[in-house]
Short mmCIF file of C-alpha atoms in Angstrom, two decimals:
data_model
loop_
_atom_site.label_atom_id
_atom_site.label_comp_id
_atom_site.label_asym_id
_atom_site.label_seq_id
_atom_site.Cartn_x
_atom_site.Cartn_y
_atom_site.Cartn_z
CA MET A 1062 -40.93 45.76 29.35
CA CYS A 1063 -38.00 44.20 31.23
CA SER A 1064 -35.81 47.23 30.41
CA GLN A 1065 -38.14 49.43 32.47
CA LEU A 1066 -37.32 47.42 35.58
CA ASN A 1067 -33.52 47.36 35.47
CA SER A 1068 -32.11 48.33 38.87
CA ALA A 1069 -35.65 48.35 40.28
CA ILE A 1070 -35.50 45.37 42.63
CA SER A 1071 -33.11 44.49 45.40
CA LYS A 1072 -32.93 42.21 48.38
CA PRO A 1073 -34.86 43.73 51.25
CA ASN A 1074 -33.52 45.68 54.19
CA TYR A 1075 -36.51 46.00 56.50
CA ARG A 1076 -34.53 47.86 59.18
CA LEU A 1077 -33.42 50.64 56.85
CA LEU A 1078 -36.85 50.91 55.30
CA LEU A 1079 -38.61 51.38 58.63
CA LYS A 1080 -35.87 53.58 60.11
CA HIS A 1081 -35.58 56.09 57.26
CA ASN A 1082 -39.13 56.17 55.90
CA ALA A 1083 -41.49 57.38 58.63
CA ASP A 1084 -44.47 57.59 56.27
CA PHE A 1085 -44.17 53.94 55.31
CA ARG A 1086 -43.62 53.04 58.98
CA TYR A 1087 -46.99 54.56 59.90
CA LEU A 1088 -48.66 52.78 56.98
CA TRP A 1089 -47.08 49.50 58.03
CA LEU A 1090 -48.26 49.88 61.64
CA ALA A 1091 -51.76 50.84 60.49
CA ARG A 1092 -52.05 47.81 58.23
CA ALA A 1093 -50.66 45.43 60.85
CA CYS A 1094 -53.25 46.67 63.35
CA SER A 1095 -56.20 46.35 60.96
CA PHE A 1096 -54.95 42.97 59.67
CA PHE A 1097 -55.17 41.67 63.24
CA GLY A 1098 -58.74 42.91 63.60
CA ASP A 1099 -59.75 41.51 60.21
CA SER A 1100 -58.52 38.06 61.23
CA LEU A 1101 -60.73 38.16 64.30
CA TYR A 1102 -63.68 39.35 62.21
CA ASN A 1103 -63.33 36.79 59.41
CA LEU A 1104 -63.17 33.86 61.79
CA ALA A 1105 -66.05 35.16 63.91
CA ILE A 1106 -68.35 35.82 60.95
CA SER A 1107 -67.68 32.53 59.14
CA TRP A 1108 -68.30 30.58 62.35
CA LEU A 1109 -71.36 32.68 63.23
CA VAL A 1110 -72.98 32.21 59.81
CA TYR A 1111 -72.33 28.47 59.83
CA SER A 1112 -73.71 28.22 63.38
CA MET A 1113 -76.83 30.22 62.46
CA THR A 1114 -77.60 28.31 59.25
CA GLY A 1115 -75.75 24.99 59.36
CA SER A 1116 -74.99 25.39 55.66
CA SER A 1117 -71.68 25.95 53.90
CA LEU A 1118 -73.73 27.48 51.07
CA GLN A 1119 -74.65 30.41 53.33
CA VAL A 1120 -70.99 30.88 54.25
CA GLY A 1121 -70.22 30.99 50.53
CA LEU A 1122 -72.99 33.50 49.89
CA VAL A 1123 -71.62 35.84 52.56
CA ILE A 1124 -68.24 35.67 50.83
CA VAL A 1125 -70.03 36.42 47.55
CA ALA A 1126 -71.49 39.51 49.21
CA LYS A 1127 -67.93 40.50 50.13
CA PHE A 1128 -66.60 40.27 46.58
CA LEU A 1129 -69.60 41.37 44.54
CA PRO A 1130 -69.33 45.13 45.26
CA GLU A 1131 -65.78 45.13 43.95
CA MET A 1132 -67.03 43.61 40.72
CA VAL A 1133 -69.63 46.36 40.32
CA LEU A 1134 -67.83 49.40 41.71
CA GLY A 1135 -64.13 48.53 41.50
CA LEU A 1136 -63.47 50.37 38.24
CA PHE A 1137 -65.14 53.54 39.52
CA ILE A 1138 -63.21 53.33 42.80
CA GLY A 1139 -59.96 53.07 40.83
CA ALA A 1140 -60.81 56.16 38.80
CA TRP A 1141 -61.62 58.15 41.94
CA VAL A 1142 -58.38 57.00 43.59
CA ASP A 1143 -56.46 58.46 40.63
CA ARG A 1144 -58.36 61.75 41.04
CA LEU A 1145 -58.37 62.31 44.81
CA ASN A 1146 -56.10 62.47 47.85
CA LYS A 1147 -55.29 58.85 48.70
CA LYS A 1148 -54.58 59.60 52.36
CA ILE A 1149 -58.03 61.08 52.91
CA LEU A 1150 -59.66 58.20 51.05
CA MET A 1151 -57.88 55.70 53.33
CA GLN A 1152 -59.04 57.56 56.43
CA ILE A 1153 -62.62 57.67 55.17
CA SER A 1154 -62.39 53.93 54.63
CA ASP A 1155 -61.12 53.29 58.16
CA ALA A 1156 -63.80 55.48 59.75
CA ALA A 1157 -66.59 53.81 57.78
CA GLN A 1158 -65.35 50.31 58.61
CA ALA A 1159 -65.13 51.16 62.31
CA LEU A 1160 -68.74 52.37 62.20
CA LEU A 1161 -69.97 49.30 60.33
CA THR A 1162 -68.25 46.76 62.58
CA GLY A 1163 -69.38 48.68 65.66
CA THR A 1164 -72.97 48.53 64.41
CA LEU A 1165 -72.64 44.79 63.83
CA ALA A 1166 -71.37 44.31 67.38
CA VAL A 1167 -74.32 46.26 68.81
CA LEU A 1168 -76.78 44.11 66.83
CA MET A 1169 -75.11 40.97 68.13
CA ILE A 1170 -75.08 42.10 71.75
CA THR A 1171 -78.73 43.23 71.69
CA GLY A 1172 -79.87 40.00 70.04
CA GLN A 1173 -81.29 41.77 66.99
CA LEU A 1174 -78.82 40.40 64.46
CA GLN A 1175 -80.30 38.75 61.38
CA LEU A 1176 -78.63 37.19 58.37
CA LEU A 1177 -79.69 40.18 56.24
CA HIS A 1178 -77.72 42.49 58.54
CA ILE A 1179 -74.59 40.42 57.99
CA TYR A 1180 -75.02 40.65 54.22
CA LEU A 1181 -75.55 44.43 54.25
CA ILE A 1182 -72.64 45.16 56.57
CA THR A 1183 -70.41 42.79 54.61
CA VAL A 1184 -71.19 44.73 51.42
CA GLY A 1185 -70.34 48.03 53.11
CA LEU A 1186 -67.08 46.66 54.52
CA SER A 1187 -66.18 45.34 51.07
CA ILE A 1188 -66.63 48.72 49.40
CA MET A 1189 -64.59 50.54 52.03
CA GLY A 1190 -61.92 47.84 52.13
CA ASN A 1191 -61.51 48.02 48.36
CA LEU A 1192 -61.19 51.80 48.59
CA PHE A 1193 -58.39 51.46 51.15
CA ALA A 1194 -56.54 48.69 49.30
CA THR A 1195 -56.63 50.48 45.94
CA SER A 1196 -55.47 53.73 47.51
CA GLN A 1197 -52.65 51.99 49.37
CA SER A 1198 -51.37 50.07 46.35
CA SER A 1199 -51.48 53.18 44.17
CA TRP A 1200 -49.74 55.35 46.78
CA MET A 1201 -46.95 52.89 47.63
CA PRO A 1202 -44.55 53.86 44.80
CA GLU A 1203 -44.90 57.50 45.90
CA LEU A 1204 -44.14 56.68 49.55
CA ILE A 1205 -41.02 54.68 48.61
CA ALA A 1206 -38.62 57.20 47.05
CA ASP A 1207 -36.01 54.57 46.15
CA LYS A 1208 -37.79 51.94 44.07
CA THR A 1209 -35.13 49.37 45.00
CA TYR A 1210 -37.02 49.12 48.30
CA LEU A 1211 -40.46 48.62 46.79
CA ILE A 1212 -40.39 44.82 46.84
CA SER A 1213 -39.02 45.06 50.40
CA ALA A 1214 -42.02 47.18 51.36
CA ASN A 1215 -44.48 44.76 49.74
CA SER A 1216 -42.72 41.80 51.35
CA LEU A 1217 -42.77 43.45 54.79
CA LEU A 1218 -46.48 44.22 54.49
CA SER A 1219 -47.14 40.62 53.50
CA VAL A 1220 -45.03 39.19 56.33
CA SER A 1221 -46.70 41.51 58.84
CA LEU A 1222 -50.10 40.53 57.53
CA GLN A 1223 -49.35 36.86 58.13
CA ILE A 1224 -47.90 37.39 61.61
CA THR A 1225 -50.95 39.36 62.68
CA ARG A 1226 -53.18 36.84 60.92
CA ILE A 1227 -51.64 34.02 62.96
CA LEU A 1228 -52.15 35.97 66.16
CA GLY A 1229 -55.62 37.07 65.10
CA THR A 1230 -56.93 33.66 64.10
CA VAL A 1231 -55.63 31.97 67.25
CA ALA A 1232 -56.94 34.82 69.41
CA GLY A 1233 -60.19 34.79 67.44
CA GLY A 1234 -60.79 31.13 68.15
CA ILE A 1235 -60.17 31.73 71.85
CA LEU A 1236 -62.34 34.86 71.94
CA VAL A 1237 -65.25 33.22 70.11
CA ALA A 1238 -65.10 30.26 72.48
CA SER A 1239 -64.80 32.42 75.63
CA ILE A 1240 -66.65 35.74 75.16
CA GLY A 1241 -68.51 35.14 71.89
CA ASN A 1242 -68.46 36.51 68.36
CA SER A 1243 -69.34 40.05 69.43
CA GLY A 1244 -66.09 40.44 71.36
CA ALA A 1245 -64.03 39.71 68.25
CA VAL A 1246 -66.06 42.20 66.21
CA ILE A 1247 -65.62 44.94 68.84
CA VAL A 1248 -61.84 44.47 68.75
CA ASP A 1249 -61.96 44.74 64.95
CA ALA A 1250 -63.80 48.07 65.20
CA VAL A 1251 -61.12 49.43 67.55
CA THR A 1252 -58.33 48.43 65.15
CA PHE A 1253 -59.87 50.56 62.40
CA ILE A 1254 -59.84 53.58 64.71
CA VAL A 1255 -56.16 52.99 65.53
CA SER A 1256 -55.38 52.60 61.82
CA LEU A 1257 -57.11 55.90 61.06
CA ALA A 1258 -54.97 57.69 63.64
CA LEU A 1259 -51.76 56.21 62.23
CA ILE A 1260 -52.62 57.14 58.64
CA GLN A 1261 -53.17 60.72 59.84
CA ARG A 1262 -49.48 60.88 60.80
CA ILE A 1263 -48.33 60.29 57.21
CA LYS A 1264 -47.03 63.64 55.97
CA GLN A 1265 -46.49 63.06 52.27
CA ARG A 1266 -49.25 64.32 49.98
CA SER A 1267 -50.32 62.17 47.05
CA LYS A 1268 -49.63 63.26 43.48
CA ALA A 1269 -53.35 63.14 42.71
CA GLU A 1270 -53.87 65.94 45.24
CA LYS A 1271 -51.10 68.05 43.73
CA ASN A 1272 -52.37 67.60 40.19
CA SER A 1273 -56.06 67.17 40.83
CA GLY A 1274 -57.08 69.47 38.01
CA ALA A 1275 -55.54 67.36 35.27
CA ALA A 1276 -57.45 64.19 36.00
CA THR A 1277 -60.91 65.72 36.15
CA ASP A 1278 -60.87 66.89 32.51
CA LEU A 1279 -62.09 63.41 31.50
CA SER A 1280 -65.28 61.67 32.52
CA ILE A 1281 -65.09 58.64 34.81
CA PHE A 1282 -65.87 56.31 31.90
CA ALA A 1283 -63.22 57.93 29.70
CA GLU A 1284 -60.65 57.48 32.46
CA ILE A 1285 -61.55 53.80 32.83
CA ARG A 1286 -61.15 53.32 29.06
CA GLU A 1287 -57.76 55.03 29.24
CA GLY A 1288 -56.58 52.53 31.85
CA TRP A 1289 -57.84 49.56 29.84
CA LYS A 1290 -56.22 50.88 26.64
CA TRP A 1291 -52.83 50.84 28.36
CA LEU A 1292 -53.30 47.43 29.97
CA ARG A 1293 -54.40 45.59 26.83
CA GLY A 1294 -51.01 46.31 25.24
CA GLN A 1295 -49.20 44.40 28.03
CA THR A 1296 -49.29 40.74 26.90
CA ALA A 1297 -47.45 39.27 29.87
CA LEU A 1298 -49.56 41.16 32.41
CA LEU A 1299 -52.75 40.01 30.69
CA LEU A 1300 -51.63 36.39 30.89
CA LEU A 1301 -50.79 36.76 34.57
CA ILE A 1302 -54.26 38.17 35.14
CA LEU A 1303 -55.86 35.22 33.30
CA LEU A 1304 -54.01 32.62 35.36
CA GLY A 1305 -54.70 34.62 38.52
CA THR A 1306 -58.40 34.46 37.73
CA LEU A 1307 -58.29 30.67 37.25
CA SER A 1308 -56.29 30.24 40.46
CA ASN A 1309 -58.88 32.25 42.38
CA ILE A 1310 -61.50 29.77 41.19
CA ALA A 1311 -59.32 26.96 42.53
CA LEU A 1312 -58.94 28.74 45.88
CA GLY A 1313 -62.70 28.64 46.44
CA PRO A 1314 -62.72 25.63 48.81
CA SER A 1315 -60.03 27.13 51.05
CA ASN A 1316 -62.16 30.24 51.60
CA VAL A 1317 -65.63 28.70 51.89
CA LEU A 1318 -65.28 25.19 53.29
CA PRO A 1319 -63.00 25.31 56.39
CA PRO A 1320 -65.95 25.37 58.86
CA MET A 1321 -67.52 22.37 57.12
CA LEU A 1322 -64.15 20.60 56.86
CA ILE A 1323 -63.40 21.07 60.55
CA GLU A 1324 -66.85 20.24 61.94
CA GLU A 1325 -68.05 17.42 59.69
CA LEU A 1326 -64.85 15.73 58.49
CA LEU A 1327 -62.39 16.36 61.32
CA GLN A 1328 -64.91 16.65 64.20
CA GLY A 1329 -63.56 19.95 65.52
CA GLY A 1330 -64.91 23.26 66.77
CA SER A 1331 -64.06 26.97 66.65
CA SER A 1332 -60.67 26.48 68.30
CA GLU A 1333 -59.68 23.87 65.70
CA LEU A 1334 -60.90 26.20 62.97
CA GLY A 1335 -58.61 28.89 64.38
CA ILE A 1336 -55.66 26.49 64.28
CA PHE A 1337 -56.45 25.47 60.69
CA ASN A 1338 -56.69 29.11 59.58
CA ALA A 1339 -53.47 29.91 61.44
CA ALA A 1340 -51.71 27.16 59.43
CA ILE A 1341 -52.31 28.90 56.11
CA ALA A 1342 -51.13 32.13 57.73
CA VAL A 1343 -47.88 30.39 58.72
CA GLY A 1344 -47.46 29.28 55.12
CA LEU A 1345 -48.13 32.80 53.86
CA LEU A 1346 -45.58 34.12 56.37
CA LEU A 1347 -42.92 31.63 55.28
CA GLY A 1348 -43.62 32.44 51.66
CA GLY A 1349 -43.23 36.15 52.35
CA LEU A 1350 -39.92 35.59 54.14
CA PHE A 1351 -38.76 33.38 51.28
CA VAL A 1352 -39.55 36.03 48.67
CA GLY A 1353 -37.97 38.67 50.89
CA SER A 1354 -34.72 36.69 51.10
CA LYS A 1355 -34.41 36.47 47.30
CA SER A 1356 -34.15 38.83 44.36
CA PRO A 1357 -36.96 37.56 42.13
CA ARG A 1358 -36.09 37.74 38.44
CA ARG A 1359 -38.04 35.09 36.56
CA ILE A 1360 -41.44 36.35 37.59
CA GLY A 1361 -43.30 34.01 35.23
CA LEU A 1362 -41.59 30.93 36.64
CA TRP A 1363 -42.15 32.09 40.21
CA PHE A 1364 -45.80 32.64 39.49
CA SER A 1365 -46.30 29.29 37.73
CA CYS A 1366 -44.42 27.24 40.32
CA GLY A 1367 -46.36 28.98 43.06
CA LEU A 1368 -49.57 27.76 41.44
CA GLY A 1369 -48.18 24.21 41.48
CA VAL A 1370 -47.36 24.50 45.19
CA GLN A 1371 -50.90 25.65 45.89
CA GLY A 1372 -52.21 22.60 44.04
CA LEU A 1373 -50.04 20.35 46.20
CA GLY A 1374 -51.45 21.96 49.34
CA MET A 1375 -55.02 21.42 48.14
CA CYS A 1376 -54.24 17.77 47.43
CA VAL A 1377 -52.83 17.22 50.93
CA ILE A 1378 -55.95 18.76 52.49
CA ALA A 1379 -58.22 16.59 50.35
CA LEU A 1380 -56.45 13.42 51.50
CA SER A 1381 -56.06 14.39 55.18
CA PRO A 1382 -57.67 12.06 57.74
CA VAL A 1383 -56.73 14.18 60.78
CA LEU A 1384 -56.35 17.85 61.70
CA TRP A 1385 -52.55 18.07 61.70
CA THR A 1386 -52.16 16.82 58.11
CA ALA A 1387 -54.91 19.17 56.95
CA CYS A 1388 -53.06 22.02 58.67
CA PHE A 1389 -49.84 21.00 56.89
CA GLY A 1390 -51.65 21.11 53.57
CA ASN A 1391 -52.99 24.56 54.43
CA LEU A 1392 -49.46 25.69 55.25
CA ILE A 1393 -48.23 24.51 51.83
CA LEU A 1394 -51.16 26.29 50.20
CA GLY A 1395 -50.32 29.57 51.93
CA PHE A 1396 -46.66 29.33 50.95
CA GLY A 1397 -47.62 28.92 47.30
CA VAL A 1398 -49.99 31.89 47.41
CA THR A 1399 -47.38 34.33 48.70
CA VAL A 1400 -44.57 33.39 46.31
CA THR A 1401 -46.86 34.28 43.41
CA VAL A 1402 -48.43 37.46 44.79
CA ILE A 1403 -45.56 39.62 46.07
CA PRO A 1404 -43.41 39.77 42.89
CA MET A 1405 -46.51 40.18 40.72
CA SER A 1406 -47.83 43.05 42.86
CA THR A 1407 -44.46 44.80 42.67
CA LEU A 1408 -44.40 44.30 38.92
CA PHE A 1409 -47.73 46.09 38.54
CA GLN A 1410 -46.62 48.95 40.80
CA LEU A 1411 -43.42 49.49 38.83
CA LEU A 1412 -44.79 49.15 35.30
CA VAL A 1413 -48.03 51.09 35.58
CA PRO A 1414 -47.68 54.89 35.18
CA SER A 1415 -48.63 56.80 38.34
CA PRO A 1416 -51.64 58.64 36.80
CA LEU A 1417 -53.13 55.28 35.70
CA ARG A 1418 -52.26 53.18 38.72
CA GLY A 1419 -55.62 53.27 40.50
CA ARG A 1420 -57.55 52.34 37.35
CA VAL A 1421 -55.19 49.57 36.22
CA ASN A 1422 -55.08 48.12 39.75
CA SER A 1423 -58.89 48.08 39.80
CA ILE A 1424 -59.10 46.47 36.36
CA SER A 1425 -56.66 43.73 37.31
CA SER A 1426 -58.29 43.21 40.71
CA MET A 1427 -61.72 42.94 39.10
CA ALA A 1428 -60.36 40.38 36.64
CA PHE A 1429 -58.82 38.34 39.46
CA ASN A 1430 -62.12 38.32 41.34
CA ILE A 1431 -64.59 38.15 38.46
CA SER A 1432 -65.37 34.49 38.99
CA ILE A 1433 -65.37 34.53 42.80
CA PRO A 1434 -69.08 35.21 43.48
CA LEU A 1435 -70.32 32.34 41.30
CA THR A 1436 -67.41 30.09 42.25
CA TYR A 1437 -67.86 30.49 46.00
CA GLY A 1438 -71.59 29.98 45.78
CA GLY A 1439 -71.01 26.94 43.59
CA VAL A 1440 -68.44 25.51 45.99
CA GLY A 1441 -70.98 25.62 48.79
CA ILE A 1442 -73.54 23.77 46.67
CA LEU A 1443 -70.99 21.17 45.54
CA ALA A 1444 -69.74 20.57 49.07
CA ASP A 1445 -73.27 19.94 50.32
CA ARG A 1446 -73.76 17.35 47.54
CA ILE A 1447 -70.43 15.64 46.82
CA GLY A 1448 -68.44 16.26 49.99
CA VAL A 1449 -65.78 18.69 51.14
CA GLU A 1450 -62.80 16.46 50.34
CA VAL A 1451 -63.84 16.05 46.69
CA CYS A 1452 -64.03 19.84 46.31
CA PHE A 1453 -60.46 20.23 47.54
CA GLY A 1454 -59.37 17.48 45.13
CA LEU A 1455 -60.99 19.24 42.15
CA ALA A 1456 -59.22 22.46 43.16
CA ALA A 1457 -55.88 20.63 43.11
CA ILE A 1458 -56.57 19.49 39.53
CA LEU A 1459 -57.37 23.03 38.41
CA PHE A 1460 -54.12 24.30 39.91
CA ALA A 1461 -52.26 21.60 37.96
CA VAL A 1462 -53.86 22.87 34.74
CA CYS A 1463 -52.74 26.43 35.57
CA LEU A 1464 -49.21 25.17 36.23
CA ILE A 1465 -49.04 23.50 32.83
CA ILE A 1466 -50.32 26.63 31.06
CA GLY A 1467 -47.79 28.81 32.85
CA LEU A 1468 -44.79 26.58 32.20
CA THR A 1469 -45.59 26.09 28.52
CA ASN A 1470 -46.26 29.74 27.64
CA HIS A 1471 -43.35 31.69 26.14
CA HIS A 1472 -44.52 35.11 27.31
CA LEU A 1473 -44.64 34.00 30.92
CA ARG A 1474 -41.38 32.03 30.84
CA SER A 1475 -39.48 34.96 29.35
CA LEU A 1476 -40.73 37.55 31.87
CA ASP A 1477 -37.44 38.46 33.54
CA ILE A 1478 -36.70 41.22 36.04
CA LYS A 1479 -33.16 42.39 36.68
CA ALA A 1480 -32.33 42.35 40.37
CA PRO A 1481 -29.03 44.03 41.28
CA GLN A 1482 -28.07 44.98 44.82
CA SER A 1483 -28.68 48.49 46.14
CA SER A 1484 -27.41 50.41 49.15
CA ARG A 1485 -29.50 53.53 48.70
CA SER A 1486 -31.66 55.01 51.42
CA PRO A 1487 -35.33 54.05 51.12
CA GLN A 1488 -36.34 57.59 51.99
CA THR A 1489 -33.87 60.02 50.41
CA GLY A 1490 -32.19 57.91 47.72
CA GLN A 1491 -28.76 58.83 49.17
CA SER A 1492 -26.11 56.39 50.27
CA VAL A 1493 -26.36 55.08 53.81
#
């Protein structure tokens, strides 16, 4: 497997990538815009649900509603992504998400919003968001002609996500406190419209569109089986997926419990919640810059050590008596998340054959998220009974278990990617 990746990774050159690859530049701008809106939306909805119900369990259930559609429909979405034009699928996703968030804002402004509406709109946003993410991940290797720039592209997207997340969470806290939750949701709807317009400017056509006849000879179920047949022969990838699933369980408290942590333990409000969420974004940003400054080779060790760093962050949060130490723990947590995700995402993009990429991405994504609905609901119940700090402590222990498994497994330790330098153009593959 390592031989397939020789000369495939280099240190990033963001300037060259954005200068010479206009298609990726438009994708990058579109994602940065929608990332900003999503940050506003996530903060507004979590605070709104907690304010409406006073229960962290309800916050957890809304997050369950966000992940559950991917569990049910993710494999089918992956198969359709392999069949159809990815650009059109991404634009359909943006248009649908703009309509859904706009509807939510109208319900909020008119005073007709009920908890059921939040659940239904969350499900719709989840389906469309999964469609966009799967299409983007599958299309990326086609947009980046020189694969030496692929990890640079993934790193840049991650760094941009965190910068806009920092801006979005801070702005979200201010907006919620000043003009209410509906203002944040309206801004989110506008960002989807802007993203749609930017995606339209991408000129390259996806391979699925050029070869659409070949993929439709099989049924959807046969195509899904084809993707699984390939994946089950990749031992190292399967182990990464297993540990990723366990780590997602451990991340439950960081996704469900921040409102409860801030209000009940640290006596804060929406502005403090925005600061706490911005802290993990800073950590994710620093992690992305760190990965971008290196040439990752020992992917297994990077992944395992990243899990250990996440456990350390959870432990700091669990023991924090004041806001600033909790924010520091969240920063550490975010750093650990990014140093595991970027190299692993690039690995999947490089190893998976283009005709199978949508299906394999969906299979791995479903595996990562398979435990999230029950875990997040369970975290809400546990927090109501045993306390928020204990939940963060248990998460730290689970991360420690994942770290031990990763460091003691031969397949993961031996996963090595060659990382020579490259001076080739990210668009044409010619010297620059």
